[in-house]
Short mmCIF file of C-alpha atoms in Angstrom, two decimals:
data_model
loop_
_atom_site.label_atom_id
_atom_site.label_comp_id
_atom_site.label_asym_id
_atom_site.label_seq_id
_atom_site.Cartn_x
_atom_site.Cartn_y
_atom_site.Cartn_z
CA UNK A 2 -5.44 16.71 2.82
CA UNK A 3 -8.14 17.81 5.24
CA UNK A 4 -8.92 16.41 8.69
CA UNK A 5 -12.11 17.27 10.58
CA UNK A 6 -13.45 16.52 14.03
CA UNK A 7 -16.66 14.50 13.56
CA UNK A 8 -18.64 13.86 10.35
CA UNK A 9 -17.68 15.46 7.04
CA UNK A 10 -19.77 18.11 5.35
CA UNK A 11 -19.80 16.08 2.14
CA UNK A 12 -21.61 18.60 -0.07
CA UNK A 13 -19.34 21.47 0.98
CA UNK A 14 -16.18 19.44 0.32
CA UNK A 15 -17.41 18.03 -3.02
CA UNK A 16 -18.47 21.48 -4.24
CA UNK A 17 -15.35 23.26 -3.04
CA UNK A 18 -13.06 20.71 -4.75
CA UNK A 19 -15.13 21.10 -7.94
CA UNK A 20 -14.70 24.88 -7.76
CA UNK A 21 -10.97 24.65 -6.98
CA UNK A 22 -10.37 22.73 -10.22
CA UNK A 23 -13.03 24.46 -12.35
CA UNK A 24 -10.42 26.07 -14.60
CA UNK A 25 -7.78 23.31 -14.45
CA UNK A 26 -9.08 21.60 -17.61
CA UNK A 27 -9.55 18.16 -16.06
CA UNK A 28 -12.10 16.03 -17.91
CA UNK A 29 -12.84 13.55 -15.12
CA UNK A 30 -13.55 14.09 -11.41
CA UNK A 31 -14.21 10.96 -9.35
CA UNK A 32 -14.87 11.31 -5.64
CA UNK A 33 -15.28 8.30 -3.35
CA UNK A 34 -17.57 9.02 -0.39
CA UNK A 35 -17.44 6.61 2.57
CA UNK A 36 -20.49 6.57 4.83
CA UNK A 37 -20.95 4.75 8.16
CA UNK A 38 -23.28 1.77 7.73
CA UNK A 39 -25.71 0.73 10.47
CA UNK A 40 -24.52 -2.78 11.32
CA UNK A 41 -23.55 -4.78 14.38
CA UNK A 42 -25.58 -2.50 16.64
CA UNK A 43 -23.11 0.38 16.42
CA UNK A 44 -24.09 3.98 17.13
CA UNK A 45 -21.04 5.41 15.42
CA UNK A 46 -17.53 4.63 14.31
CA UNK A 47 -14.65 6.51 15.84
CA UNK A 48 -11.22 7.22 14.35
CA UNK A 49 -7.69 7.92 15.57
CA UNK A 50 -5.27 9.35 13.01
CA UNK A 51 -1.51 9.68 13.13
CA UNK A 52 -1.23 12.81 11.04
CA UNK A 53 2.54 13.01 10.26
CA UNK A 54 2.63 9.57 8.61
CA UNK A 55 -0.75 10.16 6.92
CA UNK A 56 0.67 13.35 5.44
CA UNK A 57 3.71 11.48 4.06
CA UNK A 58 1.47 8.77 2.65
CA UNK A 59 -0.76 11.38 0.98
CA UNK A 60 2.19 13.37 -0.40
CA UNK A 61 3.54 10.17 -1.95
CA UNK A 62 0.21 9.63 -3.70
CA UNK A 63 0.13 13.23 -4.88
CA UNK A 64 3.47 12.60 -6.59
CA UNK A 65 2.23 9.32 -8.14
CA UNK A 66 -0.90 11.08 -9.43
CA UNK A 67 1.09 14.01 -10.86
CA UNK A 68 3.29 11.58 -12.77
CA UNK A 69 0.10 10.50 -14.56
CA UNK A 70 -1.16 14.07 -15.13
CA UNK A 71 -3.71 13.81 -12.32
CA UNK A 72 -4.21 15.08 -8.78
CA UNK A 73 -5.71 13.53 -5.65
CA UNK A 74 -7.56 15.08 -2.73
CA UNK A 75 -8.61 13.61 0.59
CA UNK A 76 -10.67 14.44 3.67
CA UNK A 77 -11.17 12.28 6.77
CA UNK A 78 -12.85 12.48 10.15
CA UNK A 79 -11.21 12.27 13.58
CA UNK A 80 -13.28 11.05 16.53
CA UNK A 81 -16.90 9.90 16.46
CA UNK A 82 -18.90 9.70 13.22
CA UNK A 83 -22.55 8.61 13.66
CA UNK A 84 -24.25 5.99 11.50
CA UNK A 85 -25.40 7.32 8.07
CA UNK A 86 -22.94 10.20 8.11
CA UNK A 87 -19.63 10.27 6.23
CA UNK A 88 -16.08 9.90 7.52
CA UNK A 89 -14.07 9.77 4.31
CA UNK A 90 -13.87 11.41 0.90
CA UNK A 91 -11.07 10.96 -1.55
CA UNK A 92 -11.03 12.16 -5.13
CA UNK A 93 -9.09 12.07 -8.35
CA UNK A 94 -9.06 14.76 -11.05
CA UNK A 95 -7.54 13.77 -14.37
CA UNK A 96 -7.63 14.93 -17.98
CA UNK A 97 -8.51 11.37 -18.99
CA UNK A 98 -11.28 9.00 -17.93
CA UNK A 99 -9.14 5.84 -17.93
CA UNK A 100 -6.43 7.27 -15.65
CA UNK A 101 -9.08 8.61 -13.26
CA UNK A 102 -10.88 5.26 -12.97
CA UNK A 103 -7.65 3.37 -12.35
CA UNK A 104 -6.24 5.90 -9.89
CA UNK A 105 -9.34 6.15 -7.70
CA UNK A 106 -9.30 2.35 -7.30
CA UNK A 107 -5.59 2.19 -6.42
CA UNK A 108 -5.76 5.26 -4.17
CA UNK A 109 -8.77 4.03 -2.16
CA UNK A 110 -7.40 0.48 -1.81
CA UNK A 111 -3.98 1.68 -0.68
CA UNK A 112 -5.69 4.08 1.71
CA UNK A 113 -7.52 1.14 3.32
CA UNK A 114 -4.27 -0.81 3.59
CA UNK A 115 -1.72 1.83 4.56
CA UNK A 116 -3.22 5.08 5.85
CA UNK A 117 -2.38 5.29 9.60
CA UNK A 118 -5.97 5.47 10.81
CA UNK A 119 -7.53 3.28 13.50
CA UNK A 120 -11.21 2.49 13.63
CA UNK A 121 -13.37 1.77 16.68
CA UNK A 122 -16.98 0.65 16.97
CA UNK A 123 -18.99 2.84 19.33
CA UNK A 124 -21.50 0.63 21.12
CA UNK A 125 -23.29 1.64 24.29
CA UNK A 126 -20.99 4.62 24.54
CA UNK A 127 -17.79 2.56 24.63
CA UNK A 128 -15.09 2.50 21.97
CA UNK A 129 -14.00 -0.96 20.74
CA UNK A 130 -11.06 -1.37 18.34
CA UNK A 131 -12.30 -2.86 15.03
CA UNK A 132 -9.49 -5.42 15.06
CA UNK A 133 -11.20 -7.97 12.81
CA UNK A 134 -11.60 -5.38 10.03
CA UNK A 135 -8.11 -3.92 10.35
CA UNK A 136 -5.13 -4.65 8.11
CA UNK A 137 -1.44 -4.76 9.09
CA UNK A 138 0.41 -2.03 7.17
CA UNK A 139 3.09 -2.81 4.58
CA UNK A 140 6.18 -3.90 6.48
CA UNK A 141 4.27 -5.05 9.57
CA UNK A 142 6.04 -7.61 11.79
CA UNK A 143 9.47 -5.95 11.55
CA UNK A 144 10.02 -6.14 15.32
CA UNK A 145 8.52 -9.58 15.90
CA UNK B 2 18.30 7.51 24.54
CA UNK B 3 15.41 7.06 22.08
CA UNK B 4 11.67 7.25 22.60
CA UNK B 5 9.15 4.58 21.58
CA UNK B 6 5.49 5.54 21.16
CA UNK B 7 2.50 3.22 20.69
CA UNK B 8 -0.20 4.44 18.32
CA UNK B 9 -3.94 3.91 18.08
CA UNK B 10 -5.47 1.07 20.08
CA UNK B 11 -2.30 -0.19 21.77
CA UNK B 12 -3.00 2.20 24.62
CA UNK B 13 0.38 2.36 26.28
CA UNK B 14 2.35 5.43 27.32
CA UNK B 15 5.63 6.15 25.46
CA UNK B 16 8.81 4.60 26.85
CA UNK B 17 12.43 5.71 26.64
CA UNK B 18 15.28 3.25 26.12
CA UNK B 19 18.86 2.84 24.93
CA UNK B 20 18.99 1.29 21.47
CA UNK B 21 21.52 1.32 18.61
CA UNK B 22 19.23 -0.23 16.01
CA UNK B 23 15.63 -1.33 15.65
CA UNK B 24 16.80 -4.85 16.52
CA UNK B 25 17.58 -3.54 20.01
CA UNK B 26 14.12 -2.00 20.21
CA UNK B 27 12.60 -5.33 19.16
CA UNK B 28 14.51 -7.23 21.85
CA UNK B 29 13.38 -4.83 24.59
CA UNK B 30 9.72 -4.68 23.49
CA UNK B 31 9.50 -8.48 23.44
CA UNK B 32 10.15 -8.42 27.17
CA UNK B 33 6.94 -6.43 27.72
CA UNK B 34 4.00 -8.85 27.92
CA UNK B 35 1.45 -6.21 26.97
CA UNK B 36 3.38 -5.23 23.83
CA UNK B 37 4.88 -8.51 22.59
CA UNK B 38 1.57 -9.83 21.10
CA UNK B 39 1.25 -6.69 18.94
CA UNK B 40 4.69 -6.91 17.34
CA UNK B 41 3.90 -9.43 14.60
CA UNK B 42 1.22 -7.17 13.14
CA UNK B 43 2.70 -3.72 13.73
CA UNK B 44 4.62 -1.53 11.29
CA UNK B 45 7.35 0.89 12.40
CA UNK B 46 8.19 4.52 11.69
CA UNK B 47 11.30 6.40 12.81
CA UNK B 48 10.80 10.17 13.09
CA UNK B 49 7.55 9.73 11.09
CA UNK B 50 9.16 7.90 8.17
CA UNK B 51 8.16 4.27 7.63
CA UNK B 52 11.13 1.91 8.07
CA UNK B 53 11.44 -1.70 6.91
CA UNK B 54 15.02 -2.62 7.93
CA UNK B 55 15.68 -4.18 11.33
CA UNK B 56 19.32 -3.01 11.25
CA UNK B 57 18.20 0.63 10.85
CA UNK B 58 20.60 2.70 12.95
CA UNK B 59 19.10 4.95 15.63
CA UNK B 60 20.60 8.06 17.13
CA UNK B 61 19.88 9.78 20.41
CA UNK B 62 16.59 11.65 20.37
CA UNK B 63 15.01 9.49 17.63
CA UNK B 64 11.32 8.75 17.97
CA UNK B 65 10.15 5.24 17.04
CA UNK B 66 6.41 4.78 16.38
CA UNK B 67 4.67 1.43 16.57
CA UNK B 68 1.67 1.33 14.18
CA UNK B 69 -0.95 -1.40 14.70
CA UNK B 70 -3.32 -2.68 11.93
CA UNK B 71 -5.27 0.13 10.28
CA UNK B 72 -8.77 0.63 8.95
CA UNK B 73 -9.49 4.11 7.64
CA UNK B 74 -12.50 5.09 5.58
CA UNK C 26 -31.88 8.68 -15.40
CA UNK C 27 -31.98 12.45 -15.89
CA UNK C 28 -31.52 14.45 -19.10
CA UNK C 29 -31.05 18.21 -19.14
CA UNK C 30 -30.79 20.84 -21.83
CA UNK C 31 -27.31 22.39 -21.55
CA UNK C 32 -24.74 21.99 -18.76
CA UNK C 33 -25.46 20.02 -15.60
CA UNK C 34 -25.86 21.62 -12.19
CA UNK C 35 -23.27 19.24 -10.75
CA UNK C 36 -23.55 20.31 -7.11
CA UNK C 37 -27.34 20.07 -7.10
CA UNK C 38 -27.31 16.59 -8.65
CA UNK C 39 -24.50 15.30 -6.41
CA UNK C 40 -26.22 16.61 -3.28
CA UNK C 41 -29.69 15.43 -4.22
CA UNK C 42 -28.44 11.90 -4.96
CA UNK C 43 -26.60 11.93 -1.60
CA UNK C 44 -29.83 12.94 0.15
CA UNK C 45 -31.94 10.39 -1.74
CA UNK C 46 -29.78 7.54 -0.41
CA UNK C 47 -28.98 9.05 3.00
CA UNK C 48 -30.97 6.36 4.85
CA UNK C 49 -30.33 3.48 2.42
CA UNK C 50 -27.31 2.21 4.39
CA UNK C 51 -24.87 2.25 1.47
CA UNK C 52 -21.24 2.51 2.58
CA UNK C 53 -19.78 3.76 -0.70
CA UNK C 54 -20.95 6.47 -3.10
CA UNK C 55 -18.80 7.03 -6.21
CA UNK C 56 -19.87 9.65 -8.73
CA UNK C 57 -18.03 10.19 -12.00
CA UNK C 58 -18.23 13.79 -13.24
CA UNK C 59 -17.36 14.46 -16.88
CA UNK C 60 -16.34 18.02 -17.75
CA UNK C 61 -15.73 19.55 -21.18
CA UNK C 62 -12.02 20.14 -21.74
CA UNK C 63 -10.71 23.11 -23.68
CA UNK C 64 -8.90 21.47 -26.59
CA UNK C 65 -8.82 21.71 -30.36
CA UNK C 66 -10.18 25.24 -30.29
CA UNK C 67 -13.72 24.18 -29.34
CA UNK C 68 -16.19 26.54 -27.68
CA UNK C 69 -18.43 23.73 -26.51
CA UNK C 70 -19.41 20.14 -27.14
CA UNK C 71 -22.94 19.37 -28.24
CA UNK C 72 -24.91 16.16 -27.75
CA UNK C 73 -27.78 14.31 -29.43
CA UNK C 74 -29.42 11.55 -27.40
CA UNK C 75 -31.78 8.80 -28.47
CA UNK C 76 -33.71 8.51 -25.25
CA UNK C 77 -35.70 5.24 -25.70
CA UNK C 78 -32.57 3.13 -26.27
CA UNK C 79 -30.65 5.04 -23.58
CA UNK C 80 -33.45 4.22 -21.14
CA UNK C 81 -33.25 0.49 -22.01
CA UNK C 82 -29.48 0.56 -21.65
CA UNK C 83 -29.76 2.28 -18.26
CA UNK C 84 -32.51 -0.08 -17.02
CA UNK C 85 -30.27 -3.03 -17.94
CA UNK C 86 -27.47 -1.56 -15.81
CA UNK C 87 -29.85 -0.92 -12.94
CA UNK C 88 -30.66 -4.65 -12.95
CA UNK C 89 -26.97 -5.63 -13.11
CA UNK C 90 -26.21 -3.29 -10.20
CA UNK C 91 -29.12 -4.60 -8.12
CA UNK C 92 -27.88 -8.17 -8.60
CA UNK C 93 -24.71 -7.00 -6.77
CA UNK C 94 -26.60 -5.12 -4.04
CA UNK C 95 -25.89 -1.73 -5.59
CA UNK C 96 -27.67 0.98 -7.55
CA UNK C 97 -26.62 3.29 -10.37
CA UNK C 98 -27.71 6.82 -11.25
CA UNK C 99 -27.02 8.91 -14.32
CA UNK C 100 -27.49 12.43 -15.67
CA UNK C 101 -26.51 13.75 -19.10
CA UNK C 102 -26.80 16.94 -21.13
CA UNK C 103 -28.60 17.43 -24.44
CA UNK C 104 -27.42 20.21 -26.79
CA UNK C 105 -24.52 22.57 -26.22
CA UNK C 106 -22.26 22.33 -23.15
CA UNK C 107 -19.54 25.01 -22.95
CA UNK C 108 -15.91 24.31 -22.13
CA UNK C 109 -15.24 23.83 -18.36
CA UNK C 110 -18.86 22.91 -17.61
CA UNK C 111 -20.13 19.35 -17.13
CA UNK C 112 -22.20 17.16 -19.45
CA UNK C 113 -22.21 13.85 -17.61
CA UNK C 114 -22.52 12.42 -14.11
CA UNK C 115 -22.95 8.79 -13.31
CA UNK C 116 -22.80 7.24 -9.86
CA UNK C 117 -22.79 3.97 -7.97
CA UNK C 118 -24.06 3.42 -4.44
CA UNK C 119 -23.09 0.13 -2.82
CA UNK C 120 -22.83 -1.35 0.65
CA UNK C 121 -19.27 -2.41 -0.16
CA UNK C 122 -16.24 -0.50 -1.43
CA UNK C 123 -14.97 -3.22 -3.78
CA UNK C 124 -18.28 -3.62 -5.63
CA UNK C 125 -18.61 0.16 -5.97
CA UNK C 126 -15.11 0.59 -7.44
CA UNK C 127 -15.61 -2.21 -9.94
CA UNK C 128 -19.11 -1.13 -10.96
CA UNK C 129 -18.26 2.52 -11.58
CA UNK C 130 -15.48 1.43 -13.94
CA UNK C 131 -17.66 -1.04 -15.86
CA UNK C 132 -20.65 1.33 -15.93
CA UNK C 133 -18.66 4.32 -17.24
CA UNK C 134 -16.78 2.26 -19.83
CA UNK C 135 -19.94 0.62 -21.15
CA UNK C 136 -21.60 4.03 -21.20
CA UNK C 137 -18.82 5.33 -23.48
CA UNK C 138 -19.17 2.30 -25.75
CA UNK C 139 -22.92 1.74 -25.89
CA UNK C 140 -25.03 4.68 -24.69
CA UNK C 141 -26.80 6.11 -27.77
CA UNK C 142 -25.34 9.60 -27.52
CA UNK C 143 -23.63 11.52 -30.34
CA UNK C 144 -21.02 14.17 -29.71
CA UNK C 145 -20.22 17.22 -31.82
CA UNK C 146 -17.46 19.81 -31.53
CA UNK C 147 -18.80 23.35 -31.59
CA UNK C 148 -16.25 25.54 -33.41
CA UNK C 149 -17.03 28.98 -34.79
CA UNK C 150 -20.69 28.31 -34.11
CA UNK C 151 -20.88 25.17 -36.27
CA UNK C 152 -21.48 21.63 -35.07
CA UNK C 153 -19.02 18.98 -36.28
CA UNK C 154 -19.57 15.26 -35.53
CA UNK C 155 -16.72 13.95 -33.32
CA UNK C 156 -16.28 10.94 -35.60
CA UNK C 157 -12.67 10.20 -34.64
CA UNK C 158 -13.59 9.91 -30.95
CA UNK C 159 -16.74 7.85 -31.50
CA UNK C 160 -17.12 4.10 -31.05
CA UNK C 161 -19.36 1.73 -33.03
CA UNK C 162 -21.89 0.18 -30.63
CA UNK C 163 -21.97 -3.55 -29.84
CA UNK C 164 -23.41 -5.30 -32.90
CA UNK C 165 -22.42 -2.54 -35.33
CA UNK C 166 -22.09 -3.58 -38.98
CA UNK C 167 -25.18 -5.82 -38.97
CA UNK C 168 -26.50 -4.29 -42.20
CA UNK C 169 -23.18 -3.97 -44.02
CA UNK D 19 -44.51 -1.17 -44.73
CA UNK D 20 -41.82 -0.43 -42.15
CA UNK D 21 -40.09 2.82 -41.29
CA UNK D 22 -36.30 3.32 -41.11
CA UNK D 23 -34.90 6.27 -39.16
CA UNK D 24 -31.33 7.55 -39.10
CA UNK D 25 -30.05 8.79 -35.76
CA UNK D 26 -27.50 11.37 -34.69
CA UNK D 27 -25.08 12.70 -37.31
CA UNK D 28 -26.38 10.71 -40.30
CA UNK D 29 -28.73 13.59 -41.00
CA UNK D 30 -31.22 11.91 -43.31
CA UNK D 31 -35.02 11.96 -43.07
CA UNK D 32 -36.80 8.67 -42.25
CA UNK D 33 -37.77 6.42 -45.15
CA UNK D 34 -40.57 3.87 -45.52
CA UNK D 35 -40.06 0.56 -47.31
CA UNK D 36 -41.34 -2.98 -47.71
CA UNK D 37 -39.10 -5.47 -45.85
CA UNK D 38 -39.66 -8.93 -44.37
CA UNK D 39 -36.38 -9.09 -42.46
CA UNK D 40 -33.44 -6.85 -41.63
CA UNK D 41 -31.62 -8.48 -44.57
CA UNK D 42 -34.15 -6.79 -46.86
CA UNK D 43 -33.50 -3.47 -45.12
CA UNK D 44 -29.76 -3.97 -45.59
CA UNK D 45 -30.18 -4.66 -49.32
CA UNK D 46 -32.26 -1.52 -49.82
CA UNK D 47 -30.03 0.77 -47.76
CA UNK D 48 -26.93 -0.35 -49.70
CA UNK D 49 -28.52 1.17 -52.79
CA UNK D 50 -28.46 4.61 -51.13
CA UNK D 51 -25.03 6.19 -51.69
CA UNK D 52 -25.38 8.56 -48.73
CA UNK D 53 -26.23 5.71 -46.35
CA UNK D 54 -24.12 2.80 -47.59
CA UNK D 55 -20.82 4.11 -46.11
CA UNK D 56 -22.40 4.27 -42.63
CA UNK D 57 -23.62 0.66 -42.55
CA UNK D 58 -20.39 -1.04 -41.52
CA UNK D 59 -20.20 1.02 -38.33
CA UNK D 60 -23.88 1.36 -37.39
CA UNK D 61 -25.88 -0.73 -34.91
CA UNK D 62 -29.60 -1.42 -35.32
CA UNK D 63 -32.65 -1.23 -33.07
CA UNK D 64 -36.17 -2.41 -33.92
CA UNK D 65 -38.88 -0.60 -32.00
CA UNK D 66 -36.16 0.70 -29.65
CA UNK D 67 -34.71 -2.72 -28.81
CA UNK D 68 -31.18 -3.46 -30.02
CA UNK D 69 -31.12 -6.33 -32.55
CA UNK D 70 -28.14 -8.41 -33.64
CA UNK D 71 -29.69 -10.94 -36.07
CA UNK D 72 -29.92 -10.16 -39.77
CA UNK D 73 -32.81 -12.64 -40.20
CA UNK D 74 -34.87 -10.75 -37.60
CA UNK D 75 -38.47 -10.79 -38.91
CA UNK D 76 -40.22 -7.45 -39.34
CA UNK D 77 -43.93 -6.75 -39.31
CA UNK D 78 -45.86 -3.88 -40.79
CA UNK D 79 -45.49 -0.73 -38.73
CA UNK D 80 -42.11 -1.69 -37.23
CA UNK D 81 -39.62 1.10 -36.73
CA UNK D 82 -35.95 0.35 -37.51
CA UNK D 83 -33.34 2.75 -36.09
CA UNK D 84 -29.82 3.07 -37.49
CA UNK D 85 -27.37 4.08 -34.73
CA UNK D 86 -23.96 5.47 -35.80
CA UNK D 87 -20.82 5.39 -33.57
CA UNK D 88 -21.42 6.96 -30.16
CA UNK D 89 -19.47 9.14 -27.77
CA UNK D 90 -21.37 10.15 -24.65
CA UNK D 91 -19.84 11.70 -21.58
#
């Protein structure tokens, strides 16, 4: 798991992960690259991350992937990420195509639902919580 | 004494309180008008482990984190 | 659609596709990279391609992707591809995560079933048709 | 006269024949012992378009391709 201030260097990360697993005998490598879309007049998105819980979440996924003979990797931005640059890359390596296609879907969807990351629109220099696009985590409402 | 911290957009400084379980934490946070509206949509971690039981027993020095709705990616 | 003699330059292709769509305002980019696994004592896999039908197949997928606001890209090797190098990359670009995750799965699975490409194991310098891993195309058996 | 070509691993040179429909092609190919075993698992294209109808009408100069089981990737 890798966290960076500002936009990701997508090519460096993709290539380095490829090299890291070059001799691991995986047949399928599926990265998911998330890029900031120009919409709603934003200049950038901005992210807060709570790293200890993110690390636990990621370690749990690493165990789930290993149980299926695969591995997962992940990189995310902290702070401002301008439009048309990337804030998120996750990837699955697996011996088998079918496992890789299923895992990348589950991993990315659970990431959206449960990774402790908060998103803000940056408009006119101010930072506005993207409440309408945010999802309560599993177990939300415990203290209500 | 335990410590409660508010993550991401909640924007409130940590508070310390006496609490034997998360139910006690819930009761105290409901008294805070700026926090009460968040509670229905927030998840909870104790010492960085997600917790889903309201009767979870706290000990002195525990750190309770309040996690609002997320949107990574 | 890109065809190359021998292994793919995965980093070059990944990076060039990223650059090509850098201003297209897609939020999700999912490549699938297929790498030759060391198994069964092979030195390499080798591929024959029938390009005219592959082109039609790919153009059909480009239209399906466009109908969902997305695009697809593809590169494949012709001839010998040594173990631990890559023979196949396909990719989806889409504004939306969900469409991208569904399309990459459908695109890769249909590729395996219907792209006119024949695979051979290269063992001791000879080329042996990978019959047991091959799939009859849609409509097979018409002349039986 | 039409031309029939055999793709990938079939490893046979193209043949020319008279045929009004793909049914005629089928009848003639079944007479060839090296080709007959492939027919149940091969798909067919005419002039590079996949065809799924046995009564597909051929015209002189058409090119029929026999496509054995595939495995790209």
